Amino acid sequence: MTKAIHFLPDEKNHEATRLLPYVMAVMVYLSALALMGSMMLHKGFGDWTQSLSNRLTVQVTTADQETRETQVRQVMQLLRNTPGIEHVRKLNEVEIEQLLEPWLGAGNVTSDLPVPDILDVTVSRALKINLDALNAQISKISGNIHLDDHQQWLGRFLRLMDMVEYTALGILLLVVMATICMVIFGTKAGMAENRETIAIMHHLGAQDSMVARAYQNRFMVYGLKGGVIGLLLAFVTLISLIYLSRDLASGLVKVPELPMFEVGILLVVPIIAAAISMLTARITVMRDLRRMV
Amino acid sequence: MIHFDNIGMRYGMGSEVLKDISFNLKPGSLHFLTGPSGAGKTSLLKLMYLAQRPSRGKITMFNEDVTAAKRENLPKLRRRIGVVFQDFRLLDHLTAVENVALPLRISGGKGAEIEEHVEELLTWVGLKGRMKSRPPTLSGGEKQRVAIARAVIKRPDILLADEPTGNVDPAIAKRIMHLFVELNKLGTTTVIATHDMSLVEEIGSDRLHLQEGRLHMIRAGENVSNLPNLNEEKFDSLEFDSGKLDQNEFGPKPIAGDDML
Ligand SMILES: Nc1ncnc2c1ncn2[C@@H]1O[C@H](COP(=O)(O)OP(=O)(O)OP(=O)(O)O)[C@@H](O)[C@H]1O
Ligand SMILES: [Mg+2]
């Protein structure tokens, strides 16, 4: 490949496209946020739902304390004898208080408040237990004992998360398409502005690819410039969001961390932006010039 | 080298500005192209520098039918042709040196050699002090000399100059003509469109004379007054070199000339 020939006016004189890097920055900002949001949801909530899916919760809500304690012992006995159940543990008062704290506030859980006993059950991932049968046996002990496998809630939650993820990916796709359109407009405007220059280059024997190279280099720089600006802004936004949500959500939900692998992927976004910009410019120039025959 | 066979050309849907043009220019020849303003000199040159396709007829250059040439083959043909445009067509945002260097860069020349070569030529045409100037800051004559330097820098096989001495004083005009003649002696087939009859007489070459879109060959030394009445239908076109003259008034309906860019 021969060295690119300098023949276009400097960028700062290039009225048609001088703002392009900034629009590019907005596009990269939006796609970085969409991508990051989607990845964080996927990873963060993925981990979390994973940890929930091999857990069961049993609540014993019988009001009378003595009866309740007997029932708790019976249920624990039953669960421990059920194949596929690895571990059964009764949450202590402190843990229950912590669970209720976000709703009731610290120090408001008093001893006279009727609080159910809660058993945290870990199920083997390998063995599938028959929940219906287990439920039937539990209800024989008392109607006040509830087995919750979180599936219903989890299912709804996962559907919501999927929806959010698809939306994010959809936004990403739209942003990429808008970027391509913008680069096409920009390239065409740039070419219209330099019509005479391009004609002269042709008279001097320049091939279309020489003209295209000048534009593709220029638009690659635009993409890279915009990409870096956009990505920096996206990082600032993300870090602020994570910082804020940590404050807010203390203990209620596990806040997704800024995962290093995904951050690494984001660093590639400006390069992708530059590549899209460059390729689009090249194809646009080549096609437009060919149409000039 | 350049062979026109019954060429007709029109712009868009207008009437023909060149009619029934046939001629053959031998390699290494030098011709002047004369004729009143609007006669079609620039149009004829445009066909030769492959900026325009004729609406009819066939043009052969470098032993190739250029009327049928594919778009992707045009650059390599154009690189063998040096052109001085009537309106210069310099790139305003490049310096004089950069403008003149363009043909060399386009054909893949190396930076340092180019620079030296270009500066030498610009010095020769009297622009030593204006190397780094951009065309908008140059006078008409200075621009013209930059344009000439750009056209000859590569020692093209064919040199086409459209009024190359229109904006310079007689001394510089002479110098430029001398450059063209020297280049021609080295083998460059040359066509120079001009209104300057004193230069034509001084050099004494054959003339292609255009009148109302029709071509007449005038041999060196021949007097213009010997010419047949140019407005009369029966003297439509003069034939030379190519042994035939095909006056097909009822030929295929002409199509518009194509812009080749
Ligand atoms: N781009 C164009 N579109 C339409 N008509 C054109 C175009 N260029 C030239 N013409 C017409 O073609 C005819 C020949 O023009 P041309 O420029 O070839 O003349 P010329 O001999 O070079 O004149 P001059 O000596 O003034 O430069 C003129 O009638 C002109 O109006
Ligand atoms: Mg002219």
Coordinates of C-alpha atoms and ligand atoms in Angstrom, one line a residue:
Chain A
M1 CA 0.0 0.0 0.0
T2 CA 1.4 3.4 -1.0
K3 CA 1.6 6.2 1.4
A4 CA -1.6 8.3 1.6
I5 CA -1.2 11.5 -0.5
H6 CA -2.0 14.7 1.2
F7 CA -4.4 16.6 -1.0
L8 CA -7.5 17.5 0.9
P9 CA -7.8 20.8 2.8
D10 CA -6.9 20.7 6.5
E11 CA -9.6 19.4 8.8
K12 CA -10.1 22.8 10.5
N13 CA -11.2 24.2 7.1
H14 CA -13.5 21.3 6.6
E15 CA -16.8 22.9 7.5
A16 CA -18.9 19.9 6.6
T17 CA -17.3 17.5 8.9
R18 CA -15.6 19.4 11.7
L19 CA -18.3 18.6 14.2
L20 CA -18.3 15.0 13.3
P21 CA -15.9 13.9 16.1
Y22 CA -18.3 15.3 18.7
V23 CA -21.4 13.6 17.3
M24 CA -19.2 10.5 17.1
A25 CA -18.4 11.0 20.8
V26 CA -22.2 11.1 21.7
M27 CA -22.7 7.9 19.7
V28 CA -19.8 6.1 21.4
Y29 CA -21.1 7.4 24.8
L30 CA -24.5 6.0 24.2
S31 CA -23.3 2.7 22.9
A32 CA -20.8 2.3 25.7
L33 CA -23.5 2.9 28.3
A34 CA -25.9 0.5 26.5
L35 CA -23.1 -2.1 26.2
M36 CA -21.9 -1.6 29.8
G37 CA -25.5 -1.7 31.2
S38 CA -26.2 -4.9 29.3
M39 CA -23.0 -6.6 30.4
M40 CA -23.3 -5.6 34.0
L41 CA -26.9 -6.8 34.2
H42 CA -25.9 -10.0 32.6
K43 CA -23.0 -10.7 34.8
G44 CA -24.1 -9.1 38.1
F45 CA -27.6 -10.4 38.2
G46 CA -26.5 -13.6 36.5
D47 CA -24.3 -14.4 39.5
W48 CA -27.0 -13.4 41.9
T49 CA -29.8 -15.4 40.4
Q50 CA -27.4 -18.3 40.2
S51 CA -26.8 -18.2 43.9
L52 CA -30.6 -18.0 44.5
S53 CA -31.5 -20.8 42.2
N54 CA -30.0 -23.5 44.4
R55 CA -31.6 -22.0 47.5
L56 CA -35.0 -22.6 49.1
T57 CA -36.5 -20.6 51.9
V58 CA -38.9 -22.1 54.4
Q59 CA -40.9 -19.7 56.6
V60 CA -42.6 -20.9 59.7
T61 CA -45.3 -18.3 60.5
T62 CA -47.1 -19.9 63.4
A63 CA -47.8 -17.2 66.0
D64 CA -47.3 -19.2 69.1
Q65 CA -43.7 -19.4 69.9
E66 CA -43.6 -22.9 71.4
T67 CA -45.6 -24.5 68.7
R68 CA -43.5 -22.7 66.1
E69 CA -40.2 -24.0 67.6
T70 CA -41.6 -27.6 67.5
Q71 CA -42.6 -27.1 63.9
V72 CA -39.2 -25.7 63.0
R73 CA -37.5 -28.8 64.5
Q74 CA -39.9 -31.1 62.6
V75 CA -39.3 -29.3 59.3
M76 CA -35.6 -29.3 59.8
Q77 CA -35.7 -33.0 60.5
L78 CA -37.8 -33.6 57.4
L79 CA -35.5 -31.5 55.2
R80 CA -32.4 -33.1 56.4
N81 CA -33.8 -36.5 55.5
T82 CA -34.8 -35.4 52.0
P83 CA -32.3 -36.6 49.4
G84 CA -30.8 -33.7 47.4
I85 CA -30.9 -31.2 50.2
E86 CA -27.4 -30.4 51.3
H87 CA -27.7 -28.0 54.1
V88 CA -30.4 -26.5 56.3
R89 CA -29.8 -23.6 58.6
K90 CA -32.1 -21.5 60.7
L91 CA -31.4 -17.8 60.4
N92 CA -30.7 -16.2 63.8
E93 CA -32.4 -13.1 65.1
V94 CA -29.6 -10.8 64.0
E95 CA -29.8 -12.0 60.4
I96 CA -33.6 -11.6 60.4
E97 CA -33.2 -8.1 61.7
Q98 CA -30.8 -7.3 58.9
L99 CA -33.2 -8.6 56.4
L100 CA -36.0 -6.5 57.7
E101 CA -33.9 -3.4 58.3
P102 CA -34.3 -1.9 54.8
W103 CA -38.0 -1.9 55.3
L104 CA -38.4 -1.1 58.9
G105 CA -35.2 0.9 59.7
A106 CA -32.4 0.0 62.1
G107 CA -33.4 -0.7 65.7
N108 CA -37.1 -0.9 65.0
V109 CA -37.4 -4.6 65.1
T110 CA -38.5 -5.3 68.6
S111 CA -38.9 -8.5 70.4
D112 CA -42.7 -8.2 70.5
L113 CA -43.0 -7.9 66.8
P114 CA -44.2 -11.2 65.4
V115 CA -41.4 -12.3 63.1
P116 CA -41.4 -15.7 61.4
D117 CA -38.6 -18.2 61.6
I118 CA -36.7 -18.6 58.4
L119 CA -34.8 -21.6 57.3
D120 CA -32.2 -21.2 54.6
V121 CA -32.0 -24.4 52.6
T122 CA -29.2 -25.3 50.1
V123 CA -30.1 -27.7 47.4
S124 CA -27.7 -29.9 45.6
R125 CA -27.3 -28.8 42.0
A126 CA -26.9 -32.3 40.8
L127 CA -30.0 -33.8 42.2
K128 CA -33.4 -32.5 41.2
I129 CA -35.7 -32.6 44.2
N130 CA -39.4 -33.1 43.9
L131 CA -40.8 -29.8 45.2
D132 CA -44.4 -30.8 45.0
A133 CA -43.8 -33.9 47.2
L134 CA -41.8 -31.8 49.6
N135 CA -44.5 -29.2 49.8
A136 CA -47.1 -31.9 50.5
Q137 CA -45.1 -33.3 53.4
I138 CA -44.4 -29.8 54.8
S139 CA -48.1 -28.9 54.8
K140 CA -48.8 -32.1 56.8
I141 CA -46.8 -30.5 59.6
S142 CA -48.7 -27.2 59.5
G143 CA -50.5 -25.0 57.1
N144 CA -48.4 -22.1 58.4
I145 CA -45.2 -23.4 56.9
H146 CA -44.4 -22.0 53.5
L147 CA -41.8 -23.3 51.1
D148 CA -40.5 -20.7 48.6
D149 CA -38.2 -21.8 45.8
H150 CA -38.1 -18.3 44.4
Q151 CA -38.8 -19.7 41.0
Q152 CA -41.8 -17.7 40.2
W153 CA -40.3 -14.5 41.3
L154 CA -37.0 -15.3 39.7
G155 CA -38.7 -16.2 36.4
R156 CA -40.4 -12.8 36.3
F157 CA -37.2 -11.1 37.3
L158 CA -35.2 -12.9 34.7
R159 CA -37.7 -12.0 32.0
L160 CA -37.5 -8.4 33.0
M161 CA -33.7 -8.5 32.9
D162 CA -33.8 -10.2 29.5
M163 CA -36.0 -7.4 28.3
V164 CA -33.7 -4.8 29.6
E165 CA -30.7 -6.5 28.0
Y166 CA -32.4 -6.8 24.6
T167 CA -33.4 -3.2 24.8
A168 CA -29.8 -2.2 25.5
L169 CA -28.6 -4.3 22.6
G170 CA -31.3 -2.8 20.4
I171 CA -30.2 0.7 21.4
L172 CA -26.6 -0.4 20.5
L173 CA -27.7 -1.5 17.1
L174 CA -29.6 1.7 16.4
V175 CA -26.7 3.8 17.5
V176 CA -24.4 1.9 15.2
M177 CA -26.8 2.4 12.3
A178 CA -27.2 6.1 13.1
T179 CA -23.4 6.4 13.1
I180 CA -23.1 4.7 9.7
C181 CA -25.7 7.1 8.3
M182 CA -23.9 10.1 9.8
V183 CA -20.6 9.0 8.4
I184 CA -22.2 8.6 5.0
F185 CA -23.7 12.1 5.2
G186 CA -20.3 13.5 6.3
T187 CA -18.4 11.8 3.6
K188 CA -20.8 12.9 0.9
A189 CA -20.7 16.5 2.2
G190 CA -16.9 16.4 2.3
M191 CA -16.8 15.1 -1.2
A192 CA -19.3 17.7 -2.5
E193 CA -17.1 20.4 -0.8
N194 CA -14.0 19.1 -2.6
R195 CA -15.5 18.2 -5.9
E196 CA -13.0 20.2 -7.9
T197 CA -10.1 18.9 -5.9
I198 CA -11.2 15.3 -6.6
A199 CA -11.7 16.1 -10.3
I200 CA -8.2 17.5 -10.5
M201 CA -6.7 14.5 -8.7
H202 CA -8.5 12.3 -11.3
H203 CA -7.0 14.4 -14.1
L204 CA -3.6 13.9 -12.7
G205 CA -4.1 10.2 -12.8
A206 CA -5.2 9.4 -9.2
Q207 CA -7.2 6.2 -8.8
D208 CA -10.5 6.2 -6.8
S209 CA -8.7 4.3 -4.1
M210 CA -6.3 7.2 -3.6
V211 CA -9.2 9.5 -3.0
A212 CA -10.9 7.0 -0.8
R213 CA -7.8 6.6 1.3
A214 CA -7.7 10.3 2.1
Y215 CA -11.3 10.2 3.3
Q216 CA -11.0 6.9 5.1
N217 CA -8.0 8.1 7.0
R218 CA -9.7 11.3 8.0
F219 CA -12.9 9.5 9.1
M220 CA -10.8 7.0 11.0
V221 CA -9.3 9.8 13.0
Y222 CA -12.8 11.3 13.6
G223 CA -14.0 7.9 14.9
L224 CA -11.0 7.5 17.2
K225 CA -11.2 11.0 18.5
G226 CA -14.9 10.8 19.1
G227 CA -14.5 7.3 20.5
V228 CA -12.0 8.3 23.2
I229 CA -14.1 11.3 24.3
G230 CA -17.3 9.3 24.4
L231 CA -15.7 6.5 26.3
L232 CA -14.2 8.8 28.9
L233 CA -17.6 10.4 29.5
A234 CA -19.2 6.9 29.7
F235 CA -16.7 5.9 32.4
V236 CA -17.4 9.0 34.4
T237 CA -21.1 8.2 34.2
L238 CA -20.7 4.6 35.1
I239 CA -18.4 5.2 38.1
S240 CA -20.8 7.9 39.4
L241 CA -23.8 5.5 38.9
I242 CA -22.1 2.7 40.8
Y243 CA -21.0 5.0 43.5
L244 CA -24.5 6.4 44.0
S245 CA -26.2 3.0 43.8
R246 CA -23.8 1.6 46.5
D247 CA -24.9 4.4 48.9
L248 CA -28.5 3.7 48.2
A249 CA -28.8 0.0 48.0
S250 CA -26.7 -1.0 51.0
G251 CA -27.5 -4.6 51.7
L252 CA -30.8 -4.8 49.9
V253 CA -29.4 -6.0 46.6
K254 CA -25.8 -6.9 45.7
V255 CA -24.6 -4.0 43.5
P256 CA -22.8 -5.2 40.4
E257 CA -19.1 -4.4 40.5
L258 CA -17.3 -2.8 37.7
P259 CA -16.0 -5.9 36.1
M260 CA -12.5 -5.6 34.7
F261 CA -13.1 -7.9 31.8
E262 CA -16.1 -5.9 30.6
V263 CA -14.2 -2.7 31.1
G264 CA -11.5 -4.2 28.8
I265 CA -14.2 -4.8 26.2
L266 CA -15.3 -1.2 26.4
L267 CA -11.8 0.0 25.6
V268 CA -12.3 -1.7 22.2
V269 CA -15.3 0.5 21.5
P270 CA -13.4 3.5 20.1
I271 CA -11.4 1.2 17.9
I272 CA -14.6 -0.3 16.6
A273 CA -16.0 3.2 16.1
A274 CA -12.9 4.1 14.1
A275 CA -13.2 1.0 12.1
I276 CA -16.9 1.5 11.3
S277 CA -16.2 5.1 10.4
M278 CA -13.3 4.3 8.2
L279 CA -15.0 1.5 6.3
T280 CA -18.1 3.4 5.8
A281 CA -16.2 6.4 4.4
R282 CA -14.2 4.1 2.1
I283 CA -17.3 2.4 0.7
T284 CA -19.2 5.6 0.3
V285 CA -16.3 7.3 -1.6
M286 CA -15.7 4.3 -3.8
R287 CA -19.4 3.9 -4.6
D288 CA -19.9 7.6 -5.3
L289 CA -16.9 7.9 -7.5
R290 CA -17.9 4.8 -9.5
R291 CA -21.3 6.4 -10.1
M292 CA -19.5 9.4 -11.7
V293 CA -18.7 7.5 -14.9
Chain B
M1 CA 0.0 8.6 -30.9
I2 CA -3.3 10.4 -31.0
H3 CA -5.8 9.4 -33.6
F4 CA -9.3 10.9 -33.9
D5 CA -11.7 9.1 -36.2
N6 CA -14.8 11.0 -37.2
I7 CA -15.4 12.5 -33.7
G8 CA -18.4 14.4 -32.7
M9 CA -19.0 15.9 -29.3
R10 CA -21.8 17.7 -27.6
Y11 CA -22.4 18.9 -24.0
G12 CA -25.5 17.4 -22.5
M13 CA -28.4 17.8 -25.0
G14 CA -26.8 20.9 -26.7
S15 CA -25.8 20.9 -30.3
E16 CA -22.4 19.5 -31.4
V17 CA -19.5 21.7 -30.5
L18 CA -17.1 19.4 -32.4
K19 CA -18.1 17.9 -35.7
D20 CA -16.6 15.2 -37.8
I21 CA -13.1 15.6 -36.5
S22 CA -10.5 13.2 -37.9
F23 CA -6.8 13.5 -37.6
N24 CA -3.7 11.6 -36.6
L25 CA -0.8 13.0 -34.5
K26 CA 2.5 11.2 -34.9
P27 CA 4.6 10.4 -31.8
G28 CA 7.0 13.2 -31.0
S29 CA 5.0 15.8 -33.1
L30 CA 4.2 19.3 -32.1
H31 CA 1.0 21.0 -33.1
F32 CA -0.6 24.3 -32.3
L33 CA -4.3 24.4 -31.9
T34 CA -5.8 27.7 -33.0
G35 CA -9.2 29.1 -33.7
P36 CA -11.5 31.9 -32.4
S37 CA -12.9 31.9 -28.9
G38 CA -15.7 29.3 -28.6
A39 CA -14.5 27.3 -31.6
G40 CA -14.0 24.3 -29.4
K41 CA -10.2 24.2 -28.6
T42 CA -10.7 23.4 -24.9
S43 CA -13.3 20.8 -25.8
L44 CA -11.0 19.1 -28.2
L45 CA -8.3 19.0 -25.6
K46 CA -10.7 17.6 -23.0
L47 CA -11.2 14.6 -25.3
M48 CA -7.5 14.2 -25.5
Y49 CA -6.9 14.4 -21.7
L50 CA -9.7 11.9 -21.2
A51 CA -12.0 14.3 -19.3
Q52 CA -14.8 13.8 -21.7
R53 CA -16.0 11.0 -24.0
P54 CA -17.1 11.9 -27.5
S55 CA -20.7 11.4 -28.5
R56 CA -19.6 9.6 -31.6
G57 CA -16.5 8.4 -33.3
K58 CA -13.4 6.7 -32.0
I59 CA -10.3 8.0 -30.4
T60 CA -7.1 5.9 -30.2
M61 CA -4.3 7.0 -27.9
F62 CA -1.2 4.9 -26.9
N63 CA -2.6 2.3 -29.4
E64 CA -5.6 1.9 -27.2
D65 CA -9.2 2.7 -28.0
V66 CA -9.8 5.2 -25.2
T67 CA -13.4 5.8 -26.1
A68 CA -14.1 2.3 -24.9
A69 CA -11.6 2.3 -22.0
K70 CA -12.9 1.1 -18.7
R71 CA -13.0 3.6 -15.9
E72 CA -10.3 1.7 -13.9
N73 CA -7.9 1.9 -16.8
L74 CA -8.1 5.7 -17.2
P75 CA -5.7 6.7 -14.4
K76 CA -2.7 4.9 -15.9
L77 CA -3.4 6.5 -19.2
R78 CA -3.9 10.0 -17.7
R79 CA -0.5 9.6 -15.9
R80 CA 1.1 9.6 -19.3
I81 CA -0.5 12.9 -20.2
G82 CA 0.5 16.3 -18.9
V83 CA -2.1 19.0 -19.0
V84 CA -1.9 22.8 -18.6
F85 CA -5.5 23.8 -18.0
Q86 CA -6.8 27.1 -19.4
D87 CA -8.0 27.9 -15.8
F88 CA -4.9 26.3 -14.2
R89 CA -6.9 24.1 -11.8
L90 CA -4.4 24.2 -9.0
L91 CA -5.2 23.0 -5.5
D92 CA -5.7 26.3 -3.6
H93 CA -4.8 24.8 -0.2
L94 CA -1.5 23.3 -1.3
T95 CA 1.7 25.3 -1.8
A96 CA 3.3 25.7 -5.3
V97 CA 5.8 23.0 -4.5
E98 CA 3.0 20.6 -3.3
N99 CA 0.9 21.3 -6.4
V100 CA 3.8 20.6 -8.8
A101 CA 4.8 17.5 -6.8
L102 CA 1.3 15.9 -7.1
P103 CA 1.8 14.0 -10.3
L104 CA 5.0 12.5 -9.0
R105 CA 3.3 11.5 -5.7
I106 CA 0.3 10.1 -7.5
S107 CA 2.6 7.8 -9.4
G108 CA 4.3 6.8 -6.2
G109 CA 7.5 8.9 -6.1
K110 CA 9.7 9.2 -3.1
G111 CA 9.6 12.4 -0.9
A112 CA 13.1 13.8 -1.0
E113 CA 13.8 13.3 -4.7
I114 CA 10.4 14.8 -5.5
E115 CA 11.1 18.0 -3.5
E116 CA 14.5 18.6 -5.1
H117 CA 13.2 18.0 -8.6
V118 CA 10.2 20.2 -8.1
E119 CA 12.2 23.1 -6.7
E120 CA 14.6 22.9 -9.6
L121 CA 11.8 23.2 -12.1
L122 CA 10.0 26.0 -10.2
T123 CA 13.3 27.9 -10.1
W124 CA 13.6 27.4 -13.8
V125 CA 10.2 28.9 -14.5
G126 CA 11.2 31.9 -12.3
L127 CA 9.3 31.1 -9.2
K128 CA 12.2 30.5 -6.8
G129 CA 10.8 33.0 -4.3
R130 CA 7.2 31.6 -4.4
M131 CA 7.8 27.9 -3.6
K132 CA 5.7 27.9 -0.4
S133 CA 3.0 30.3 -1.7
R134 CA -0.5 29.0 -2.2
P135 CA -2.2 29.7 -5.5
P136 CA -4.7 32.3 -4.2
T137 CA -1.7 34.5 -3.3
L138 CA -0.1 34.2 -6.7
S139 CA -0.6 36.4 -9.8
G140 CA -2.2 35.0 -12.9
G141 CA 1.1 34.6 -14.6
E142 CA 2.7 32.9 -11.6
K143 CA -0.2 30.5 -11.3
Q144 CA 0.1 29.7 -15.0
R145 CA 3.8 28.8 -14.5
V146 CA 3.0 26.6 -11.5
A147 CA 0.4 24.8 -13.7
I148 CA 3.0 24.4 -16.5
A149 CA 5.5 23.0 -14.0
R150 CA 2.9 20.5 -12.8
A151 CA 2.2 19.4 -16.4
V152 CA 5.8 18.8 -17.4
I153 CA 7.3 17.6 -14.1
K154 CA 6.8 13.9 -15.1
R155 CA 8.0 14.3 -18.7
P156 CA 4.7 13.0 -20.0
D157 CA 4.4 11.2 -23.3
I158 CA 1.7 13.7 -24.3
L159 CA 1.6 17.3 -23.3
L160 CA -1.6 19.3 -23.8
A161 CA -1.4 23.0 -23.0
D162 CA -4.5 25.3 -23.2
E163 CA -3.4 28.9 -23.7
P164 CA -0.2 28.3 -21.6
T165 CA 1.1 31.8 -22.3
G166 CA -2.1 33.8 -22.0
N167 CA -1.1 35.5 -18.7
V168 CA 2.6 36.0 -19.0
D169 CA 4.8 38.7 -20.5
P170 CA 6.5 37.9 -23.9
A171 CA 9.9 37.1 -22.3
I172 CA 8.4 34.4 -20.1
A173 CA 6.2 33.2 -22.9
K174 CA 9.2 32.6 -25.0
R175 CA 10.9 30.8 -22.1
I176 CA 7.9 28.6 -21.7
M177 CA 7.6 27.8 -25.4
H178 CA 11.3 27.0 -25.3
L179 CA 10.6 24.5 -22.5
F180 CA 7.8 22.9 -24.6
V181 CA 10.0 22.6 -27.6
E182 CA 12.8 21.0 -25.6
L183 CA 10.4 18.6 -24.1
N184 CA 9.1 17.8 -27.6
K185 CA 12.6 17.1 -28.8
L186 CA 12.9 14.6 -26.0
G187 CA 9.9 12.8 -27.5
T188 CA 6.8 14.3 -25.9
T189 CA 3.9 14.6 -28.4
T190 CA 2.7 18.1 -27.9
V191 CA -0.5 20.1 -28.6
I192 CA -0.6 23.8 -27.6
A193 CA -3.8 25.8 -27.9
T194 CA -3.1 29.4 -28.3
H195 CA -4.2 32.7 -29.7
D196 CA -0.7 34.0 -29.9
M197 CA 0.1 33.9 -33.7
S198 CA 3.6 35.4 -33.3
L199 CA 4.6 32.4 -31.2
V200 CA 3.0 30.0 -33.7
E201 CA 5.0 31.7 -36.5
E202 CA 8.2 31.7 -34.5
I203 CA 8.1 28.0 -33.8
G204 CA 6.7 27.2 -37.2
S205 CA 4.8 24.0 -36.5
D206 CA 1.7 22.5 -38.1
R207 CA -1.5 23.9 -36.9
L208 CA -4.9 22.3 -36.1
H209 CA -7.3 25.1 -36.8
L210 CA -10.8 24.9 -35.4
Q211 CA -13.6 27.0 -36.8
E212 CA -17.2 26.5 -35.6
G213 CA -16.4 23.0 -34.4
R214 CA -14.7 21.8 -37.5
L215 CA -11.1 21.1 -37.9
H216 CA -8.7 22.3 -40.6
M217 CA -5.1 21.3 -40.9
I218 CA -2.7 24.1 -41.7
R219 CA 0.9 23.1 -42.6
A220 CA 3.8 25.1 -41.3
G221 CA 4.3 28.2 -43.4
E222 CA 1.0 27.9 -45.1
N223 CA -0.9 31.1 -45.3
V224 CA -4.3 31.3 -43.6
S225 CA -5.7 33.2 -46.5
N226 CA -5.2 30.2 -48.7
L227 CA -7.8 28.4 -46.6
P228 CA -11.1 27.6 -48.3
N229 CA -14.1 29.5 -47.1
L230 CA -14.6 28.0 -43.8
N231 CA -18.3 28.7 -43.7
E232 CA -19.1 26.8 -46.8
E233 CA -20.6 23.4 -46.4
K234 CA -18.5 21.7 -49.1
F235 CA -15.3 22.4 -47.2
D236 CA -16.5 20.8 -44.1
S237 CA -13.4 19.1 -43.0
L238 CA -9.8 18.7 -44.1
E239 CA -8.3 15.4 -44.1
F240 CA -4.7 14.6 -43.3
D241 CA -2.5 11.6 -42.3
S242 CA -5.4 9.3 -41.9
G243 CA -6.2 8.3 -45.4
K244 CA -10.0 8.5 -45.2
L245 CA -12.6 11.1 -44.5
D246 CA -16.0 9.8 -43.6
Q247 CA -18.6 12.4 -43.9
N248 CA -21.5 10.5 -42.6
E249 CA -24.2 13.1 -42.1
F250 CA -26.8 10.5 -41.7
G251 CA -24.9 8.3 -39.3
P252 CA -26.3 7.1 -36.0
K253 CA -28.0 9.7 -34.0
P254 CA -25.4 11.4 -31.8
I255 CA -25.5 10.8 -28.1
A256 CA -24.4 13.3 -25.4
G257 CA -20.7 13.3 -24.6
D258 CA -20.0 11.8 -21.2
D259 CA -18.2 13.4 -18.4
M260 CA -15.4 11.0 -17.7
L261 CA -14.8 11.9 -14.1
Ligands
LIG1 N1 -19.2 22.5 -19.9 C1 -19.8 23.0 -21.0 N2 -21.2 22.8 -21.1 C2 -21.8 23.2 -22.2 N3 -21.3 23.9 -23.2 C3 -19.9 24.1 -23.2 C4 -19.2 23.7 -22.0 N4 -17.9 24.0 -22.3 C5 -17.9 24.7 -23.5 N5 -19.1 24.7 -24.0 C6 -19.4 25.3 -25.3 O1 -18.7 24.6 -26.3 C7 -18.2 25.5 -27.2 C8 -16.7 25.4 -27.4 O2 -16.1 25.8 -26.1 P1 -14.6 25.7 -25.9 O3 -14.3 26.0 -24.4 O4 -14.1 24.4 -26.3 O5 -14.0 26.9 -26.8 P2 -12.5 27.4 -26.9 O6 -12.1 27.3 -28.3 O7 -11.6 26.7 -25.9 O8 -12.7 28.9 -26.5 P3 -11.6 29.9 -25.8 O9 -10.6 30.3 -26.8 O10 -12.5 31.1 -25.4 O11 -11.1 29.2 -24.7 C9 -18.6 26.9 -26.8 O12 -19.8 27.3 -27.6 C10 -19.0 26.8 -25.4 O13 -20.1 27.6 -25.0
MG2 MG -10.6 27.3 -24.3

